[in-house]
Amino acid sequence: MELLFLADEQEDMIDKYINRGMMFILDDNGIKAECVVTDEGNGILEIKNIATNPKFQGIGYGKILINFLATKYKNQFFTLQVGTGESSATIGFYVKCGFSRSHIIKNFFTDNYDHLIYEDGIQLVDMIYLHRAL
Ligand SMILES: CC(C)(COP(=O)(O)OP(=O)(O)OC[C@H]1O[C@@H](n2cnc3c(N)ncnc32)[C@H](O)[C@@H]1OP(=O)(O)O)[C@@H](O)C(=O)NCCC(=O)NCCS
């Protein structure tokens, strides 16, 4: 739960995907990272939540999870997509993992969350989608 909340701080937003999603845990002498993916139809697999334990960030666990998904699902889906706020930290991570920008949902964070969301001191407003071919 701590890791889920690290990536998505509002529980009722997590409730929208957790029951139809598939969760993966990266266990390397203890849980280091997790992700949740959903089938969005039309050959699209979406990462709804991904987080690495803050003590172990920046040493490759997130990328291992992404590459695990790409290998596991390459014969079942065409595209791996993810939506995130306009945060250079998370977008930088996804770009390093082979994603590029695809589209934007305007005002996603302000329309769907019951409080303002900030990351690195910047308010998140639009949802930025990135994708990677499988
Ligand atoms: C985003 C997150 C999952 C990345 O996981 P991680 O395990 O720290 O990432 P990795 O160590 O596997 O990094 C993979 C690559 O991305 C790069 N990277 C990681 N964070 C980055 C950042 N903030 N800016 C630029 N590049 C970054 C790494 O340098 C690495 O590059 P390399 O392959 O050239 O060495 C992690 O920072 C996290 O849990 N953040 C909080 C939760 C969150 O915001 N989740 C995303 C919600 S959309």
PDB file of C-alpha atoms and ligand atoms in Angstrom:
ATOM      1  CA  MET A   1       0.000   0.000   0.000  1.00  0.00           C
ATOM      2  CA  GLU A   2       2.852   2.387   0.813  1.00  0.00           C
ATOM      3  CA  LEU A   3       4.268   1.910  -2.673  1.00  0.00           C
ATOM      4  CA  LEU A   4       0.852   2.260  -4.321  1.00  0.00           C
ATOM      5  CA  PHE A   5       0.301   5.564  -2.498  1.00  0.00           C
ATOM      6  CA  LEU A   6       3.747   6.782  -3.491  1.00  0.00           C
ATOM      7  CA  ALA A   7       2.627   6.744  -7.134  1.00  0.00           C
ATOM      8  CA  ASP A   8      -1.032   7.687  -6.598  1.00  0.00           C
ATOM      9  CA  GLU A   9      -1.912   9.503  -3.408  1.00  0.00           C
ATOM     10  CA  GLN A  10      -5.725   9.252  -3.496  1.00  0.00           C
ATOM     11  CA  GLU A  11      -7.255   5.915  -2.487  1.00  0.00           C
ATOM     12  CA  ASP A  12     -10.498   6.209  -4.461  1.00  0.00           C
ATOM     13  CA  MET A  13      -8.454   6.809  -7.619  1.00  0.00           C
ATOM     14  CA  ILE A  14      -6.513   3.590  -6.928  1.00  0.00           C
ATOM     15  CA  ASP A  15      -9.876   1.826  -6.407  1.00  0.00           C
ATOM     16  CA  LYS A  16     -10.765   2.649 -10.022  1.00  0.00           C
ATOM     17  CA  TYR A  17      -8.114   0.314 -11.407  1.00  0.00           C
ATOM     18  CA  ILE A  18      -6.843  -1.994  -8.681  1.00  0.00           C
ATOM     19  CA  ASN A  19      -9.541  -4.667  -9.098  1.00  0.00           C
ATOM     20  CA  ARG A  20      -9.245  -4.898 -12.864  1.00  0.00           C
ATOM     21  CA  GLY A  21      -5.471  -4.570 -12.845  1.00  0.00           C
ATOM     22  CA  MET A  22      -2.654  -7.071 -12.573  1.00  0.00           C
ATOM     23  CA  MET A  23      -0.093  -6.236  -9.912  1.00  0.00           C
ATOM     24  CA  PHE A  24       3.541  -7.245 -10.047  1.00  0.00           C
ATOM     25  CA  ILE A  25       5.941  -7.049  -7.140  1.00  0.00           C
ATOM     26  CA  LEU A  26       9.712  -6.966  -7.573  1.00  0.00           C
ATOM     27  CA  ASP A  27      11.141  -8.952  -4.661  1.00  0.00           C
ATOM     28  CA  ASP A  28      14.923  -8.817  -4.324  1.00  0.00           C
ATOM     29  CA  ASN A  29      15.631  -9.728  -0.693  1.00  0.00           C
ATOM     30  CA  GLY A  30      12.434  -7.824   0.165  1.00  0.00           C
ATOM     31  CA  ILE A  31       9.909  -5.830  -1.834  1.00  0.00           C
ATOM     32  CA  LYS A  32      11.728  -3.164  -3.816  1.00  0.00           C
ATOM     33  CA  ALA A  33       9.151  -2.051  -6.398  1.00  0.00           C
ATOM     34  CA  GLU A  34       5.636  -2.670  -7.718  1.00  0.00           C
ATOM     35  CA  CYS A  35       3.504  -1.914 -10.704  1.00  0.00           C
ATOM     36  CA  VAL A  36      -0.136  -2.331 -11.731  1.00  0.00           C
ATOM     37  CA  VAL A  37      -1.182  -2.742 -15.364  1.00  0.00           C
ATOM     38  CA  THR A  38      -4.595  -2.843 -17.039  1.00  0.00           C
ATOM     39  CA  ASP A  39      -5.907  -4.014 -20.389  1.00  0.00           C
ATOM     40  CA  GLU A  40      -7.299  -0.875 -22.056  1.00  0.00           C
ATOM     41  CA  GLY A  41      -8.492  -2.668 -25.202  1.00  0.00           C
ATOM     42  CA  ASN A  42      -7.247  -2.186 -28.791  1.00  0.00           C
ATOM     43  CA  GLY A  43      -3.948  -3.873 -27.919  1.00  0.00           C
ATOM     44  CA  ILE A  44      -3.039  -1.286 -25.268  1.00  0.00           C
ATOM     45  CA  LEU A  45      -1.580  -2.273 -21.903  1.00  0.00           C
ATOM     46  CA  GLU A  46      -1.503   0.641 -19.452  1.00  0.00           C
ATOM     47  CA  ILE A  47       0.732   1.127 -16.438  1.00  0.00           C
ATOM     48  CA  LYS A  48      -1.607   2.590 -13.818  1.00  0.00           C
ATOM     49  CA  ASN A  49       0.826   2.638 -10.934  1.00  0.00           C
ATOM     50  CA  ILE A  50       4.571   2.083 -10.589  1.00  0.00           C
ATOM     51  CA  ALA A  51       6.802   2.822  -7.628  1.00  0.00           C
ATOM     52  CA  THR A  52      10.174   1.893  -6.209  1.00  0.00           C
ATOM     53  CA  ASN A  53      10.883   2.024  -2.485  1.00  0.00           C
ATOM     54  CA  PRO A  54      12.528   5.475  -2.044  1.00  0.00           C
ATOM     55  CA  LYS A  55      15.578   3.874  -0.381  1.00  0.00           C
ATOM     56  CA  PHE A  56      16.221   1.908  -3.569  1.00  0.00           C
ATOM     57  CA  GLN A  57      15.355   4.394  -6.314  1.00  0.00           C
ATOM     58  CA  GLY A  58      17.808   5.183  -9.077  1.00  0.00           C
ATOM     59  CA  ILE A  59      19.471   1.771  -9.117  1.00  0.00           C
ATOM     60  CA  GLY A  60      17.469   0.114 -11.845  1.00  0.00           C
ATOM     61  CA  TYR A  61      14.449  -1.563 -10.249  1.00  0.00           C
ATOM     62  CA  GLY A  62      11.862   0.548 -12.097  1.00  0.00           C
ATOM     63  CA  LYS A  63      13.499  -0.139 -15.436  1.00  0.00           C
ATOM     64  CA  ILE A  64      13.635  -3.862 -14.663  1.00  0.00           C
ATOM     65  CA  LEU A  65       9.854  -3.816 -14.062  1.00  0.00           C
ATOM     66  CA  ILE A  66       9.197  -1.975 -17.344  1.00  0.00           C
ATOM     67  CA  ASN A  67      11.396  -4.382 -19.289  1.00  0.00           C
ATOM     68  CA  PHE A  68       9.718  -7.308 -17.543  1.00  0.00           C
ATOM     69  CA  LEU A  69       6.298  -6.035 -18.709  1.00  0.00           C
ATOM     70  CA  ALA A  70       7.581  -5.478 -22.251  1.00  0.00           C
ATOM     71  CA  THR A  71       8.895  -9.035 -22.452  1.00  0.00           C
ATOM     72  CA  LYS A  72       5.925 -10.685 -20.742  1.00  0.00           C
ATOM     73  CA  TYR A  73       3.264  -8.927 -22.817  1.00  0.00           C
ATOM     74  CA  LYS A  74       4.953  -8.494 -26.195  1.00  0.00           C
ATOM     75  CA  ASN A  75       2.809 -11.178 -27.829  1.00  0.00           C
ATOM     76  CA  GLN A  76      -0.480 -10.030 -26.259  1.00  0.00           C
ATOM     77  CA  PHE A  77      -0.424  -6.239 -26.726  1.00  0.00           C
ATOM     78  CA  PHE A  78       0.878  -3.770 -29.309  1.00  0.00           C
ATOM     79  CA  THR A  79       1.520  -0.811 -27.021  1.00  0.00           C
ATOM     80  CA  LEU A  80       2.581  -0.140 -23.439  1.00  0.00           C
ATOM     81  CA  GLN A  81       1.249   3.243 -22.308  1.00  0.00           C
ATOM     82  CA  VAL A  82       1.413   5.289 -19.144  1.00  0.00           C
ATOM     83  CA  GLY A  83      -0.185   8.521 -17.964  1.00  0.00           C
ATOM     84  CA  THR A  84       1.613  10.876 -15.610  1.00  0.00           C
ATOM     85  CA  GLY A  85       1.706  14.470 -14.483  1.00  0.00           C
ATOM     86  CA  GLU A  86       3.967  17.076 -16.091  1.00  0.00           C
ATOM     87  CA  SER A  87       6.879  16.156 -13.838  1.00  0.00           C
ATOM     88  CA  SER A  88      10.401  16.096 -15.233  1.00  0.00           C
ATOM     89  CA  ALA A  89      11.330  13.350 -12.740  1.00  0.00           C
ATOM     90  CA  THR A  90       8.782  10.776 -13.862  1.00  0.00           C
ATOM     91  CA  ILE A  91       8.801  11.771 -17.537  1.00  0.00           C
ATOM     92  CA  GLY A  92      12.631  11.551 -17.481  1.00  0.00           C
ATOM     93  CA  PHE A  93      12.344   8.021 -16.109  1.00  0.00           C
ATOM     94  CA  TYR A  94       9.857   6.934 -18.803  1.00  0.00           C
ATOM     95  CA  VAL A  95      11.932   8.459 -21.605  1.00  0.00           C
ATOM     96  CA  LYS A  96      14.970   6.536 -20.301  1.00  0.00           C
ATOM     97  CA  CYS A  97      12.789   3.423 -20.452  1.00  0.00           C
ATOM     98  CA  GLY A  98      12.006   3.936 -24.144  1.00  0.00           C
ATOM     99  CA  PHE A  99       8.690   5.831 -23.964  1.00  0.00           C
ATOM    100  CA  SER A 100       7.774   8.881 -26.021  1.00  0.00           C
ATOM    101  CA  ARG A 101       4.910  11.367 -25.609  1.00  0.00           C
ATOM    102  CA  SER A 102       1.622  10.449 -27.283  1.00  0.00           C
ATOM    103  CA  HIS A 103      -1.267  12.619 -26.066  1.00  0.00           C
ATOM    104  CA  ILE A 104      -2.629  14.751 -23.212  1.00  0.00           C
ATOM    105  CA  ILE A 105      -5.853  14.724 -21.200  1.00  0.00           C
ATOM    106  CA  LYS A 106      -6.414  18.337 -20.213  1.00  0.00           C
ATOM    107  CA  ASN A 107      -7.174  19.052 -16.524  1.00  0.00           C
ATOM    108  CA  PHE A 108      -7.132  15.373 -15.532  1.00  0.00           C
ATOM    109  CA  PHE A 109      -5.641  16.017 -12.105  1.00  0.00           C
ATOM    110  CA  THR A 110      -7.749  19.053 -11.286  1.00  0.00           C
ATOM    111  CA  ASP A 111     -10.953  17.345 -12.514  1.00  0.00           C
ATOM    112  CA  ASN A 112     -10.445  13.955 -10.836  1.00  0.00           C
ATOM    113  CA  TYR A 113      -8.591  14.504  -7.566  1.00  0.00           C
ATOM    114  CA  ASP A 114     -10.237  16.036  -4.518  1.00  0.00           C
ATOM    115  CA  HIS A 115      -7.153  18.085  -3.663  1.00  0.00           C
ATOM    116  CA  LEU A 116      -4.341  19.773  -5.533  1.00  0.00           C
ATOM    117  CA  ILE A 117      -1.434  17.478  -6.371  1.00  0.00           C
ATOM    118  CA  TYR A 118       2.123  18.789  -6.331  1.00  0.00           C
ATOM    119  CA  GLU A 119       5.284  17.080  -7.459  1.00  0.00           C
ATOM    120  CA  ASP A 120       8.644  18.758  -6.916  1.00  0.00           C
ATOM    121  CA  GLY A 121       6.713  21.918  -6.017  1.00  0.00           C
ATOM    122  CA  ILE A 122       4.832  22.007  -9.319  1.00  0.00           C
ATOM    123  CA  GLN A 123       1.051  21.560  -9.463  1.00  0.00           C
ATOM    124  CA  LEU A 124      -0.047  18.705 -11.708  1.00  0.00           C
ATOM    125  CA  VAL A 125      -2.933  19.675 -14.017  1.00  0.00           C
ATOM    126  CA  ASP A 126      -2.939  17.711 -17.284  1.00  0.00           C
ATOM    127  CA  MET A 127      -2.324  13.985 -17.730  1.00  0.00           C
ATOM    128  CA  ILE A 128       0.591  13.388 -20.109  1.00  0.00           C
ATOM    129  CA  TYR A 129       0.452  10.053 -21.902  1.00  0.00           C
ATOM    130  CA  LEU A 130       3.578   8.311 -23.122  1.00  0.00           C
ATOM    131  CA  HIS A 131       3.804   5.099 -25.090  1.00  0.00           C
ATOM    132  CA  ARG A 132       6.272   2.442 -26.166  1.00  0.00           C
ATOM    133  CA  ALA A 133       5.749  -0.189 -28.844  1.00  0.00           C
ATOM    134  CA  LEU A 134       5.827  -3.800 -27.662  1.00  0.00           C
TER     135      LEU A 134
HETATM  136  C1  LIG B   1       9.527   6.756 -11.154  1.00  0.00           C
HETATM  137  C2  LIG B   1      10.168   5.596 -10.389  1.00  0.00           C
HETATM  138  C3  LIG B   1       9.204   4.407 -10.403  1.00  0.00           C
HETATM  139  C4  LIG B   1      11.479   5.188 -11.094  1.00  0.00           C
HETATM  140  O1  LIG B   1      11.966   3.985 -10.501  1.00  0.00           O
HETATM  141  P1  LIG B   1      13.508   3.762 -10.217  1.00  0.00           P
HETATM  142  O2  LIG B   1      13.651   2.359  -9.727  1.00  0.00           O
HETATM  143  O3  LIG B   1      14.027   4.827  -9.333  1.00  0.00           O
HETATM  144  O4  LIG B   1      14.130   3.954 -11.673  1.00  0.00           O
HETATM  145  P2  LIG B   1      15.435   3.262 -12.278  1.00  0.00           P
HETATM  146  O5  LIG B   1      16.521   3.267 -11.241  1.00  0.00           O
HETATM  147  O6  LIG B   1      15.076   1.926 -12.851  1.00  0.00           O
HETATM  148  O7  LIG B   1      15.798   4.254 -13.447  1.00  0.00           O
HETATM  149  C5  LIG B   1      15.785   3.843 -14.829  1.00  0.00           C
HETATM  150  C6  LIG B   1      16.410   4.935 -15.668  1.00  0.00           C
HETATM  151  O8  LIG B   1      15.642   6.125 -15.510  1.00  0.00           O
HETATM  152  C7  LIG B   1      16.493   7.167 -15.054  1.00  0.00           C
HETATM  153  N1  LIG B   1      15.757   7.989 -14.113  1.00  0.00           N
HETATM  154  C8  LIG B   1      15.200   7.603 -12.949  1.00  0.00           C
HETATM  155  N2  LIG B   1      14.644   8.664 -12.346  1.00  0.00           N
HETATM  156  C9  LIG B   1      14.891   9.721 -13.177  1.00  0.00           C
HETATM  157  C10 LIG B   1      14.625  11.117 -13.117  1.00  0.00           C
HETATM  158  N3  LIG B   1      14.011  11.637 -12.060  1.00  0.00           N
HETATM  159  N4  LIG B   1      15.001  11.911 -14.139  1.00  0.00           N
HETATM  160  C11 LIG B   1      15.677  11.409 -15.214  1.00  0.00           C
HETATM  161  N5  LIG B   1      15.977  10.097 -15.313  1.00  0.00           N
HETATM  162  C12 LIG B   1      15.592   9.290 -14.317  1.00  0.00           C
HETATM  163  C13 LIG B   1      17.641   6.474 -14.358  1.00  0.00           C
HETATM  164  O9  LIG B   1      18.789   7.301 -14.344  1.00  0.00           O
HETATM  165  C14 LIG B   1      17.830   5.265 -15.234  1.00  0.00           C
HETATM  166  O10 LIG B   1      18.558   5.623 -16.389  1.00  0.00           O
HETATM  167  P3  LIG B   1      19.646   4.632 -17.037  1.00  0.00           P
HETATM  168  O11 LIG B   1      18.842   3.478 -17.563  1.00  0.00           O
HETATM  169  O12 LIG B   1      20.288   5.448 -18.110  1.00  0.00           O
HETATM  170  O13 LIG B   1      20.553   4.240 -15.931  1.00  0.00           O
HETATM  171  C15 LIG B   1      10.548   6.004  -8.935  1.00  0.00           C
HETATM  172  O14 LIG B   1      11.300   7.187  -8.975  1.00  0.00           O
HETATM  173  C16 LIG B   1       9.362   6.210  -8.020  1.00  0.00           C
HETATM  174  O15 LIG B   1       8.892   5.273  -7.374  1.00  0.00           O
HETATM  175  N6  LIG B   1       8.839   7.476  -7.948  1.00  0.00           N
HETATM  176  C17 LIG B   1       7.720   7.773  -7.044  1.00  0.00           C
HETATM  177  C18 LIG B   1       6.432   7.188  -7.561  1.00  0.00           C
HETATM  178  C19 LIG B   1       6.075   7.755  -8.911  1.00  0.00           C
HETATM  179  O16 LIG B   1       6.156   8.953  -9.151  1.00  0.00           O
HETATM  180  N7  LIG B   1       5.653   6.837  -9.808  1.00  0.00           N
HETATM  181  C20 LIG B   1       5.271   7.196 -11.151  1.00  0.00           C
HETATM  182  C21 LIG B   1       3.849   7.639 -11.174  1.00  0.00           C
HETATM  183  S1  LIG B   1       3.350   8.017 -12.833  1.00  0.00           S
END
